[in-house]
XYZ file of C-alpha atoms in Angstrom:
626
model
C -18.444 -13.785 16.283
C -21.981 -14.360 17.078
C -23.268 -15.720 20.108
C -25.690 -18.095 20.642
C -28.795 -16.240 20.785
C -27.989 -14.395 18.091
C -27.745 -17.892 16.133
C -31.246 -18.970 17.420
C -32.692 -15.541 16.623
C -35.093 -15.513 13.488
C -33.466 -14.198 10.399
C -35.716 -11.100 8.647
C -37.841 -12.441 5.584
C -35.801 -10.890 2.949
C -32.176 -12.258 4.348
C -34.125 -15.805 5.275
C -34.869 -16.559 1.326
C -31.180 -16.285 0.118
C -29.534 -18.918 -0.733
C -26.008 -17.854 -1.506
C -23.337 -16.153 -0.455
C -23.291 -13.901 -3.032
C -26.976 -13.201 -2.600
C -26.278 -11.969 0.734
C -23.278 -10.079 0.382
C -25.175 -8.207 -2.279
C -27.471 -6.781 0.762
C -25.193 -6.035 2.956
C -22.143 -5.054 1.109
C -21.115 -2.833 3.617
C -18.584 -4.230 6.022
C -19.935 -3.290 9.369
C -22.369 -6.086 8.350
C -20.048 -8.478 8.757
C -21.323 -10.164 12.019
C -24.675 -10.520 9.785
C -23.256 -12.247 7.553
C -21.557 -14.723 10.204
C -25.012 -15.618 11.156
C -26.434 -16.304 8.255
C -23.878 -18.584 7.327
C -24.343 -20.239 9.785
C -27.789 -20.398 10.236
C -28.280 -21.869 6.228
C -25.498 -24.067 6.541
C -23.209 -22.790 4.076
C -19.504 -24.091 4.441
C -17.879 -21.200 1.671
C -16.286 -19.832 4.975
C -15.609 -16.068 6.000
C -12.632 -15.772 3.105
C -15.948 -16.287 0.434
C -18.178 -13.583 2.157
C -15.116 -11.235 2.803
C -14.111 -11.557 -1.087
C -17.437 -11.343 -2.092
C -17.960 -8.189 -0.207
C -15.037 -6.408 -1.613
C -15.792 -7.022 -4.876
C -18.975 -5.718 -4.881
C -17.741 -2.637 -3.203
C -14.854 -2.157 -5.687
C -17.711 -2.139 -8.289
C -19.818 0.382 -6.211
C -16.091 2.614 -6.478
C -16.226 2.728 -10.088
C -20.098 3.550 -11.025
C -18.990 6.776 -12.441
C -16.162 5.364 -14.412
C -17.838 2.919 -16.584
C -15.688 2.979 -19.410
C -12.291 2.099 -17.864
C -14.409 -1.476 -16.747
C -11.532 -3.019 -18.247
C -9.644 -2.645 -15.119
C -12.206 -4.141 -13.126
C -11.721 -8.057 -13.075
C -14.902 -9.567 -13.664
C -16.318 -12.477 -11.060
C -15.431 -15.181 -13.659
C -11.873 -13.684 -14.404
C -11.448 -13.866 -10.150
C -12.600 -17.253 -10.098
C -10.430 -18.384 -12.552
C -6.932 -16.611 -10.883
C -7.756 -18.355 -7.938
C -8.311 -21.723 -9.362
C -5.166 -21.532 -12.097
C -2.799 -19.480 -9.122
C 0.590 -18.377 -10.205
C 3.251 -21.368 -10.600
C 5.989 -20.432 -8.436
C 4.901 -17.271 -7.314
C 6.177 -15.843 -4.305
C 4.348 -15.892 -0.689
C 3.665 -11.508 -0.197
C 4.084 -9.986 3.393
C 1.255 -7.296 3.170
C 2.669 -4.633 5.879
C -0.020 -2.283 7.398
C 0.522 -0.115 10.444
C -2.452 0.492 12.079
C -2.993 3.832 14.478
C -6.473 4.752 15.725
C -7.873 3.559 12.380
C -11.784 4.133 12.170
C -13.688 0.523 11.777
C -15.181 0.954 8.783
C -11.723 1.792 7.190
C -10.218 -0.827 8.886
C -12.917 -3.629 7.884
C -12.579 -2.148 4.215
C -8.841 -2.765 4.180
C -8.438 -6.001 5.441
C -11.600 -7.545 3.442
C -9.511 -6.215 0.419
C -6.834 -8.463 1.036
C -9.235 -11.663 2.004
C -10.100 -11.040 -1.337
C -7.547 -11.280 -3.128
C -7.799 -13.922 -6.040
C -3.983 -14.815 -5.121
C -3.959 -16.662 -1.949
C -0.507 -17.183 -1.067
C -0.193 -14.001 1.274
C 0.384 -12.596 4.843
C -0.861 -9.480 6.428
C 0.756 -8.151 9.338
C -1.185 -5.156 11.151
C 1.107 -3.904 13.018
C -1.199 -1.882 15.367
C -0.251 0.846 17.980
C -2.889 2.536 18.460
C -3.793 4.138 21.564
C -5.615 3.150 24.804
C -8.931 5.203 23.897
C -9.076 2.625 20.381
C -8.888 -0.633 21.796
C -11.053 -1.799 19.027
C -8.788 -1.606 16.540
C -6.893 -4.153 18.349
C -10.562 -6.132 18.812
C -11.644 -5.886 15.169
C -8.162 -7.078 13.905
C -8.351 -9.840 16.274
C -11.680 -11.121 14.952
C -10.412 -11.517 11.877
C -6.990 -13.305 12.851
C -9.224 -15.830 15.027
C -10.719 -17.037 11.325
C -7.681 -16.370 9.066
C -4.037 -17.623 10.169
C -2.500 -15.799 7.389
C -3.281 -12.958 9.343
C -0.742 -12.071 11.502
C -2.024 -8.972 14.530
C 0.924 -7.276 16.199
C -0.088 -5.020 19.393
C 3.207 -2.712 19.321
C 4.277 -1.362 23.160
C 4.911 2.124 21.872
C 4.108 3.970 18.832
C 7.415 4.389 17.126
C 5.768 6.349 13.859
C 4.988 5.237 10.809
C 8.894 3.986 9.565
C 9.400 2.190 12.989
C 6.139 0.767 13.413
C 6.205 -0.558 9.711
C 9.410 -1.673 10.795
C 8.273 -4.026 13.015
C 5.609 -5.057 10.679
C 8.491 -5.997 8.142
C 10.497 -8.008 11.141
C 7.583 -10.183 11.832
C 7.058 -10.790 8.027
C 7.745 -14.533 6.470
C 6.646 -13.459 2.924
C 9.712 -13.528 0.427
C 8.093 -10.233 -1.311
C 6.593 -7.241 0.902
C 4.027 -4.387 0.119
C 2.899 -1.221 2.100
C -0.721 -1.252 2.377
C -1.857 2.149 4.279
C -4.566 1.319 7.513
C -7.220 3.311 5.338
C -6.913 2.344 1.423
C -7.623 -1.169 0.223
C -6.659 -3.578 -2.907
C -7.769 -4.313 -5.502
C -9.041 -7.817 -5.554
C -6.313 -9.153 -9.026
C -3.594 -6.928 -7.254
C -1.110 -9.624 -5.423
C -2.037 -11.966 -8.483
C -0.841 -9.548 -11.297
C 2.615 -8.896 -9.534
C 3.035 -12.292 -8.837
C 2.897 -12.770 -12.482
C 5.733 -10.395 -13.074
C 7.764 -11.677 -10.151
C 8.009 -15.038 -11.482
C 9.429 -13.502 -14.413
C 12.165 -11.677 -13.340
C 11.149 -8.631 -11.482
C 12.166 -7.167 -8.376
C 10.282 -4.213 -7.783
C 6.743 -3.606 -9.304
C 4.255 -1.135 -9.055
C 0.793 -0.191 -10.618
C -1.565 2.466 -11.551
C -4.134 3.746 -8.698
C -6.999 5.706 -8.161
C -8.094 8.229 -5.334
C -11.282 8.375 -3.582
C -12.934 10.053 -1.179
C -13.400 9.063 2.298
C -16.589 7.321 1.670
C -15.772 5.887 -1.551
C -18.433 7.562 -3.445
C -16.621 9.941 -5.203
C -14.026 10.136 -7.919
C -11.048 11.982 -6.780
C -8.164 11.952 -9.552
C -6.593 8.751 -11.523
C -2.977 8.384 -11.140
C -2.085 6.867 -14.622
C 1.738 6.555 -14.314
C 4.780 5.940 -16.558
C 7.128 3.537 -16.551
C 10.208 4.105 -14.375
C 11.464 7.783 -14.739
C 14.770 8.383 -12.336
C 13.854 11.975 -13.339
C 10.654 12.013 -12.669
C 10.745 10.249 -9.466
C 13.482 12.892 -8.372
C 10.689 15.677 -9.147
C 8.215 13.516 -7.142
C 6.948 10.228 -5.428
C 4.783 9.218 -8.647
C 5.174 5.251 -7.830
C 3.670 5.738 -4.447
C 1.038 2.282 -4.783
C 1.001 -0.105 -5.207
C 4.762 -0.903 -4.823
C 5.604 -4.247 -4.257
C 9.823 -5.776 -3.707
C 11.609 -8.796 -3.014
C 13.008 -9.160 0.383
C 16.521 -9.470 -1.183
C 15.726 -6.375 -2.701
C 14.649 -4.717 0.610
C 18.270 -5.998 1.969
C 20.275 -4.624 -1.061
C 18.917 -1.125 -0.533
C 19.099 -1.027 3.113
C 16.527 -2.369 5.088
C 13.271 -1.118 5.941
C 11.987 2.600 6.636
C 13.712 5.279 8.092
C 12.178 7.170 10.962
C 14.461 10.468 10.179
C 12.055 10.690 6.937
C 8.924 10.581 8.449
C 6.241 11.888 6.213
C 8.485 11.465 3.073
C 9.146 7.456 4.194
C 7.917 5.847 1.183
C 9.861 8.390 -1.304
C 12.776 8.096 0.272
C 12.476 4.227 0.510
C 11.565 3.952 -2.919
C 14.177 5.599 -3.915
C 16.307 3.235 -2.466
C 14.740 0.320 -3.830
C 14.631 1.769 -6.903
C 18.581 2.520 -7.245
C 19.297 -1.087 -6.518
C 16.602 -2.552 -8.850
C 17.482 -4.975 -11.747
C 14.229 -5.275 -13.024
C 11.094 -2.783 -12.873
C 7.939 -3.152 -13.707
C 5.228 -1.015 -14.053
C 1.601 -1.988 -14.504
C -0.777 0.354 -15.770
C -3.684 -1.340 -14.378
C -5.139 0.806 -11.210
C -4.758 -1.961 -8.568
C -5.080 0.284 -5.634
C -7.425 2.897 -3.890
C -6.014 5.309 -1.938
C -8.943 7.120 0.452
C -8.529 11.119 0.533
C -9.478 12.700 3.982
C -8.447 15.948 5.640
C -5.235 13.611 7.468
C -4.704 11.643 4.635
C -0.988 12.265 2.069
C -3.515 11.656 -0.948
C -5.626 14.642 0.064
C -2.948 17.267 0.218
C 0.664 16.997 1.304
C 0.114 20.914 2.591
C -1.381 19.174 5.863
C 1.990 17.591 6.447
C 4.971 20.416 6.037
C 7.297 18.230 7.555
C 6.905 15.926 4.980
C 8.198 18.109 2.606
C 11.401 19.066 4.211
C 11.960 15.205 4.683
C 11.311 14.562 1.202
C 14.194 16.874 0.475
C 16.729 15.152 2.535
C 15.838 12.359 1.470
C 16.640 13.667 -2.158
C 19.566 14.735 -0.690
C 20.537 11.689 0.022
C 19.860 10.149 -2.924
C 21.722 12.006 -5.014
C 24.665 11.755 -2.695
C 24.362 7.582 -3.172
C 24.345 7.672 -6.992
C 27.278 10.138 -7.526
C 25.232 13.315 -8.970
C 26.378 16.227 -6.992
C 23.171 19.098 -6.360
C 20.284 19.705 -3.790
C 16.604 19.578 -3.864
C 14.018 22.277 -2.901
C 10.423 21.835 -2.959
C 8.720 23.628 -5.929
C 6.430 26.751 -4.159
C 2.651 26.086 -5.118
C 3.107 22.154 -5.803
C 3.178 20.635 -2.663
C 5.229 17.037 -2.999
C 6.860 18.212 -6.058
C 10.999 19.208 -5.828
C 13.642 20.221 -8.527
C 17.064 19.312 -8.307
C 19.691 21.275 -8.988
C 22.493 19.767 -10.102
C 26.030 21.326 -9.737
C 28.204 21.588 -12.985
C 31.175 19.601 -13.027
C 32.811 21.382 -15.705
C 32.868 24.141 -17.850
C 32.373 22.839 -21.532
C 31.678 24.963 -24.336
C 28.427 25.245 -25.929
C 28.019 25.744 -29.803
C 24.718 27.189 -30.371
C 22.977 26.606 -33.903
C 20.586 28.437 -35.686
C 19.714 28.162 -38.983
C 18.445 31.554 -41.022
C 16.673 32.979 -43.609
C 15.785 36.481 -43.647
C 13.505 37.506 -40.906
C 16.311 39.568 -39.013
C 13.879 40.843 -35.961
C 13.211 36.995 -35.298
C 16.814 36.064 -34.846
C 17.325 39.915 -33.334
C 15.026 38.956 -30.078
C 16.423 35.378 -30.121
C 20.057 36.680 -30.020
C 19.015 39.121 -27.715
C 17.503 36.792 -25.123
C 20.628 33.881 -25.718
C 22.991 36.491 -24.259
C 20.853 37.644 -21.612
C 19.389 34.692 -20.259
C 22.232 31.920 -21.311
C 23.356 32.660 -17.305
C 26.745 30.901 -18.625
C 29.673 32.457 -20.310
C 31.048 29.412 -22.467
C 29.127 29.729 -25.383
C 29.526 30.218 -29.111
C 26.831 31.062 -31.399
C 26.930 29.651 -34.889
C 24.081 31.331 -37.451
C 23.586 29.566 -40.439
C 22.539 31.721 -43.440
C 20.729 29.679 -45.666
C 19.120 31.631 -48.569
C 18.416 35.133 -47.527
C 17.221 37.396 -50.191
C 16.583 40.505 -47.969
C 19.734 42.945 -47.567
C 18.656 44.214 -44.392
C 19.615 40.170 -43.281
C 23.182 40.658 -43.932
C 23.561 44.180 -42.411
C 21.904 42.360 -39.643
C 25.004 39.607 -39.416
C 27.597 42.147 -39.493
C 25.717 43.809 -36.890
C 25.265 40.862 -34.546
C 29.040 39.928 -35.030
C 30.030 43.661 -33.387
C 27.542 43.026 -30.765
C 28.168 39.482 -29.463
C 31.257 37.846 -28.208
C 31.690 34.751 -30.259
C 29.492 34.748 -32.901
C 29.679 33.944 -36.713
C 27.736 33.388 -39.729
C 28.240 30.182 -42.135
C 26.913 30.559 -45.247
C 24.964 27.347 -46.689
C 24.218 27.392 -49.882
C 22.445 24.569 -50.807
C 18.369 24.422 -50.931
C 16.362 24.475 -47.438
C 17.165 20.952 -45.541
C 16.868 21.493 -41.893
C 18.871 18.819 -41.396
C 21.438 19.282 -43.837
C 21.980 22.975 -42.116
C 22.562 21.797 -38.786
C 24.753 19.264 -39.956
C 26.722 22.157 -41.478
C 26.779 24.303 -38.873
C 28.110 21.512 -36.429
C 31.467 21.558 -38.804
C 32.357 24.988 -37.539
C 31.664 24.177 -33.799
C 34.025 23.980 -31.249
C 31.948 22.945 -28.118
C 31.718 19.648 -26.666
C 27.676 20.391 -26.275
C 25.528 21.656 -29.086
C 22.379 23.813 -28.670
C 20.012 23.435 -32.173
C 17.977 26.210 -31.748
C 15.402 28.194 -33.903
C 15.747 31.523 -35.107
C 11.718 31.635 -33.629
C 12.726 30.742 -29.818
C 13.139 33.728 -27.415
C 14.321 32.505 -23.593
C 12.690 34.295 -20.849
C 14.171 32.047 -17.770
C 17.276 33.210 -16.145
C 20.372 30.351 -15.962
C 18.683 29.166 -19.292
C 22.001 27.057 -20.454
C 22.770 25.698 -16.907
C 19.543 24.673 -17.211
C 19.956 22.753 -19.476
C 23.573 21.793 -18.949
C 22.594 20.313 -15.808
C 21.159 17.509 -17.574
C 23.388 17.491 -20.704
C 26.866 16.824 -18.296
C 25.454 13.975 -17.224
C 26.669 10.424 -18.785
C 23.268 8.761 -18.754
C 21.796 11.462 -21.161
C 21.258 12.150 -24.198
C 18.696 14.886 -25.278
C 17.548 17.462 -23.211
C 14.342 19.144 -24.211
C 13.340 22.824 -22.977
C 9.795 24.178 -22.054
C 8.471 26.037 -24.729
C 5.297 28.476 -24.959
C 3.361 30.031 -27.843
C 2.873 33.993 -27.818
C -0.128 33.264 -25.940
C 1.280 31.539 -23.182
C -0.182 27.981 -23.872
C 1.670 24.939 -23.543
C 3.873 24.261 -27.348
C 6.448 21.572 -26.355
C 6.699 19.493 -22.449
C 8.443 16.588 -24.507
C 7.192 14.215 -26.642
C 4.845 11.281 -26.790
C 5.566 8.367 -29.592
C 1.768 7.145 -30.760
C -0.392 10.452 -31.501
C -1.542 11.171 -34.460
C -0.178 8.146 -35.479
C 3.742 9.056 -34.701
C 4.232 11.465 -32.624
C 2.694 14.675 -30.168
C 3.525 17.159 -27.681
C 2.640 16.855 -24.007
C 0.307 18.789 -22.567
C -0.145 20.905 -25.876
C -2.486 23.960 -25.293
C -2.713 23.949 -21.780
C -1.912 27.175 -19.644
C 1.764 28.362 -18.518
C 0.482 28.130 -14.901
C -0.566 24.542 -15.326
C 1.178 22.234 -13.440
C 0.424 18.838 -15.690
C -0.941 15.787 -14.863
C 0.616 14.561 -11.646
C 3.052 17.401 -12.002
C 4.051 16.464 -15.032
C 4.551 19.914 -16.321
C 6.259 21.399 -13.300
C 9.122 18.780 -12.687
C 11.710 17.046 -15.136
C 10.881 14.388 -17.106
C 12.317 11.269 -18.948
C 11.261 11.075 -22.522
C 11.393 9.271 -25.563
C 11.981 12.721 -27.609
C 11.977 16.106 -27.064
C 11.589 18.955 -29.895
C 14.849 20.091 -31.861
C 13.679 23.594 -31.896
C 15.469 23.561 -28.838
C 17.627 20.532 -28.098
C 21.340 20.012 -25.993
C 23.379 17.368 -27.209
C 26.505 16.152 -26.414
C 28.446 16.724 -29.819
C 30.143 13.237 -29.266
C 26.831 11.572 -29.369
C 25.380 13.498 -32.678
C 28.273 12.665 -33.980
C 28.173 8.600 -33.043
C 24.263 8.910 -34.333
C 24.978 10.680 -38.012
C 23.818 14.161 -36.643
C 20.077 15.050 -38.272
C 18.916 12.491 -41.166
C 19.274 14.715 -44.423
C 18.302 11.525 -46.568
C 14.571 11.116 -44.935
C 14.107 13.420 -42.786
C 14.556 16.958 -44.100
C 12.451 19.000 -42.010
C 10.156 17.289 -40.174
C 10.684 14.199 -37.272
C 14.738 14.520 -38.225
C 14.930 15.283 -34.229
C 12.579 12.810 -32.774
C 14.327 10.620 -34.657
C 18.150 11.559 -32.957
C 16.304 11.342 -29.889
C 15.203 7.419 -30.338
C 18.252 6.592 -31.959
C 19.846 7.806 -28.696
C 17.424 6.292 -25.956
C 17.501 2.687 -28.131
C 21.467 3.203 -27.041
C 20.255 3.271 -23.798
C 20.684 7.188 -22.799
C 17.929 9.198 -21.534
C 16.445 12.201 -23.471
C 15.034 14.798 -20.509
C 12.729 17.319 -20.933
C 13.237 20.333 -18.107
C 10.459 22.616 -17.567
C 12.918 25.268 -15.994
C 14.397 26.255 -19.252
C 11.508 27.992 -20.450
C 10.921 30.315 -24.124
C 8.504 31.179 -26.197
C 8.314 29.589 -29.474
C 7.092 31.560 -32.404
C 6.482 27.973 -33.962
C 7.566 27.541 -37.891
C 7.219 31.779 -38.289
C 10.140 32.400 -40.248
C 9.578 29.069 -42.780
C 5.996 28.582 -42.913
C 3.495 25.431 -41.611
C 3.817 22.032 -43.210
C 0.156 22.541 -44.706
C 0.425 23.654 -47.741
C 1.717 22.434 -51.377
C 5.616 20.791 -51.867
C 5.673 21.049 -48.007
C 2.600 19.339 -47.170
C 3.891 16.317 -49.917
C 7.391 16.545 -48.546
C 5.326 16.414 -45.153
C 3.829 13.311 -45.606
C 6.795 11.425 -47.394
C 8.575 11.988 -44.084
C 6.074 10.947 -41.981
C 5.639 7.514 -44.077
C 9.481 7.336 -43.741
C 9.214 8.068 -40.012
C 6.198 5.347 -39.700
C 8.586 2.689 -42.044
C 11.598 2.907 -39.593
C 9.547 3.088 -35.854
C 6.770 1.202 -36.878
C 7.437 -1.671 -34.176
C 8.183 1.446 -31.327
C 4.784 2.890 -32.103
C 3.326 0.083 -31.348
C 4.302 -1.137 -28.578
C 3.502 2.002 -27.070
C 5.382 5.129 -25.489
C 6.220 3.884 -22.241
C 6.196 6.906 -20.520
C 2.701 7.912 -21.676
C 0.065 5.563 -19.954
C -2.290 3.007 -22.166
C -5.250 4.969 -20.481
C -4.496 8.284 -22.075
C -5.691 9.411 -25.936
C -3.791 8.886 -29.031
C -5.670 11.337 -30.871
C -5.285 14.940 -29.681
C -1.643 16.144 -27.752
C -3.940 17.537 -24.683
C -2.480 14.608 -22.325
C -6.229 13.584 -22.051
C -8.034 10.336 -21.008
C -9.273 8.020 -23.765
């Protein structure tokens, strides 16, 4: 606080001629200004108080954080729209316990972060700085002070020992009155709508929310990377922490799952509370609005979890331990050259045979290398392999089948006479299988990973599934199929089309499993069971094209989960052996599907993938910002 000469000092001509509290706030924005701004509140004889100059001064340095990224202003709630939150509130919204541990935290990170929550345009919260920092930064404990002194829903905690960063937020949570808590980290700040747009989803039925965020560099200047989220992916969030922030929960949800933070997971804390949270859930909520910014430095988790090793081997335990809770039996590793990410692998609980499909015409050196790789990659011996001849004119085909049949355990060819329907050919071929899994696969595919049908089975065993997708490359070794995205092009695209092999996705989205609406039926597991319960393919309206996206939804409006694995990789010689959909009868058979496809998911369309973010293009499959 100032002291009394400071008060009876003369203010500097420029400063003296304001008149409002925004005025001033707009010259000195920067928090270490704060003191300034004491005085000259007091000196004019404003009454706004230090909550007005604090929220003033964060938003005009969340605007100064986005000068670069003008055109998602969207995001940005305007003065008018904060006023207005405030004023209306949220009707029986809950009271937040914002939990911060505070160790050695520089003051201008420190100022930042708690002026973030005075701002917010919800005012029913508590922040608890739980602070144990050491003797040499005593003014961490000072600068939190000065702000409790003016704010009682401030709460300052000096801790006697530094327990880490579970047990410290620990206490934090013990000392907490709020009936919802949120992590904020000592150096990242809110937005200033953030507590006001979960309280809006907590009032209607939610129990564990979380938002969109953005990275920035230490001195908020710079644009560091967007981290546009889906909605809840169990998958995904086994392959990596992509909730992170903001994540806000109920108290009674905290209790359900646990308690608080775990010291043994140090590093990985948040992941492996999340995924606690997260198991126990009944309702959650993701909005894809950025309401956080998370500071990189050289120490911080958003800068590079290769500073932190340890973190990685606790992230795997806590995996672990995860899996163990939920009843899925397999281990995680961290994934070499993407620090944070992991793959689990899942142990098979049984031994079920798979009936591979593949539809052919002609082209006998196609389904030559993709026999070829099936037996040497599969990795797993119970397998039959079902070839449906459909219309071969060349007799160097059928010396091929009788070939193939001396060659390969298990194999046959079905003869279908009728004129080319994809659909109607799988359908056939599933008559003659035996296996309580079916693999449609393309006489085009050729599988280069090892374990390629473990892979795969991994996911397909599992009760809560439904497709599983594989990883598929053109000759060239670009990006063909990652899964697939309901909206582009007006129905539906592939992630991540066209981007390199080596490319690890947005947010990893390429290198770890993930939950999809669809995934591509040039190479698609199914549980025979559940093609069967769905009709198999649609022969009626969709022939050729969008007869497996459309399985896929049928399945995941049932409620399974359709997974796309990026360890069961192949290259996909894409439509080789048939021809492109470009052309003629096939582009007009083309677009009646397409219509048909547009007819029956219409309503799905547009409400909008929820696994692919708002902020990301409809237009072009490169997973690219609007």
């Amino acid at each position: 606080m100032p002291d009394k000469k400071e008060l009876e000092a003369p203010l500097p001509a420029d400063v003296a001629k304001e008149d409002s509290v925004g005025g001033m706030a707009r010259r000195l924005a920067d928090p270490k200004h704060l003191k300034d701004l004491f005085v000259w509140c007091a000196k004019v004889g404003r009454d706004e108080g230090f909550e007005a100059l604090w929220r003033e001064i964060t938003f005009r340095v969340n605007l100064a954080f986005h000068r670069d990224t003008w055109k998602y202003r969207a995001d940005i709630p305007t003065r008018k729209q904060l006023k207005e939150q405030r004023k209306k509130g949220v009707p029986g919204g809950p009271m937040f316990s914002i939990i911060s541990p505070l160790y050695n935290t520089p003051e201008k990170f420190l100022r930042q972060m708690i002026g973030s929550v005075c701002a917010q345009s919800y005012e029913n919260w508590q922040l608890v700085l739980a602070d144990a920092s050491d003797a040499a930064h005593s003014n961490v404990g000072a600068i939190a002070k000065e702000y409790a002194q003016h704010d009682k829903r401030i709460l300052y905690l000096r801790l006697s020992q530094n327990e880490g960063i579970a047990g410290n937020t620990n206490r934090g949570i013990a000392a907490a009155a709020g009936s919802w808590l949120t992590l904020l980290d000592h150096d990242d700040v809110l937005y200033p709508n953030a507590l006001y747009r979960v309280a809006q989803e907590a009032v209607k039925g939610a129990d564990f929310v979380y938002s969109d965020e953005i990275v920035l560099s230490a001195d908020f200047k710079n644009l560091v990377d967007y981290h546009f989220k889906p909605d809840f992916e169990p998958d995904y969030l086994r392959g990596c922490n992509y909730i992170t922030h903001l994540a806000a929960f109920s108290r009674e949800l905290l209790e359900k799952a646990g308690g608080g933070e775990r010291s043994e997971y140090d590093g990985s804390q948040d992941l492996e509370l999340i995924l606690r949270l997260t198991e126990k859930a009944q309702k959650i909520v993701h909005i894809p609005y950025t309401l956080y910014v998370w500071r990189s430095h050289e120490n911080s988790t958003a800068s590079s979890m290769e500073t932190k090793p340890y973190a990685l081997a606790a992230g795997e335990r806590a995996l672990d331990a995860h899996l163990e809770r939920v009843g899925l039996a397999g281990s995680a590793h961290s994934i070499p050259g993407c620090p944070g990410a992991y793959r689990v692998k899942y142990e098979l609980t049984g031994q079920p045979i798979i009936s591979v499909i593949i539809p052919n015409k002609d082209h006998a050196e196609d389904l030559k290398r993709c026999l070829e790789s099936l037996y040497k990659k599969a990795g797993y011996p119970h397998f039959e392999v079902i070839v449906v001849e459909n219309n071969s004119e060349k007799p160097e085909t059928f010396a091929y089948y009788e070939k193939a049949k001396a060659e390969f355990a298990n194999l046959r060819v079905e003869t279908y006479t009728g004129p080319f329907n994809f659909s109607a050919i799988n359908n056939f071929g599933r008559q003659f299988a035996k296996g309580s899994q079916l693999l449609l696969l393309n006489n085009d595919i050729e599988l280069i990973s090892d374990g390629f049908l473990v892979e795969m089975l991994m996911y397909g065993q599992r009760e809560d599934v439904g497709c599983v997708g594989a990883k598929l490359y053109y000759p060239d070794d670009r990006i063909q199929h990652a899964g697939v995205f309901l909206g582009i092009n007006g129905t539906a695209g592939h992630s991540h089309k066209s981007h390199p092999r080596a490319s690890a996705g947005d947010l990893y989205r390429l290198a770890t499993p993930q939950d999809m609406m669809a995934v591509t039926g040039a190479c698609l597991l199914v549980k025979t069971e559940l093609y069967d319960a769905m009709g198999g393919l649609d022969e009626t309206d969709f022939a050729v094209a969008y007869n497996d996206i459309d399985l896929c939804l049928k399945l995941w409006q049932k409620g399974y989960l359709n997974v796309f694995t990026p360890f069961a990789e192949a290259y996909h010689y894409e439509s080789k052996s048939r021809g492109l959909d470009t052309q003629s009868e096939n582009a007009r058979r083309y677009e009646r599907e397409k219509a048909a496809f547009i007819r029956k998911y219409g309503p799905l369309i547009q409400a909008g993938d929820p696994y692919y973010n708002r902020h990301f293009n409809l237009l072009f499959e490169n997973y690219g910002l609007k």
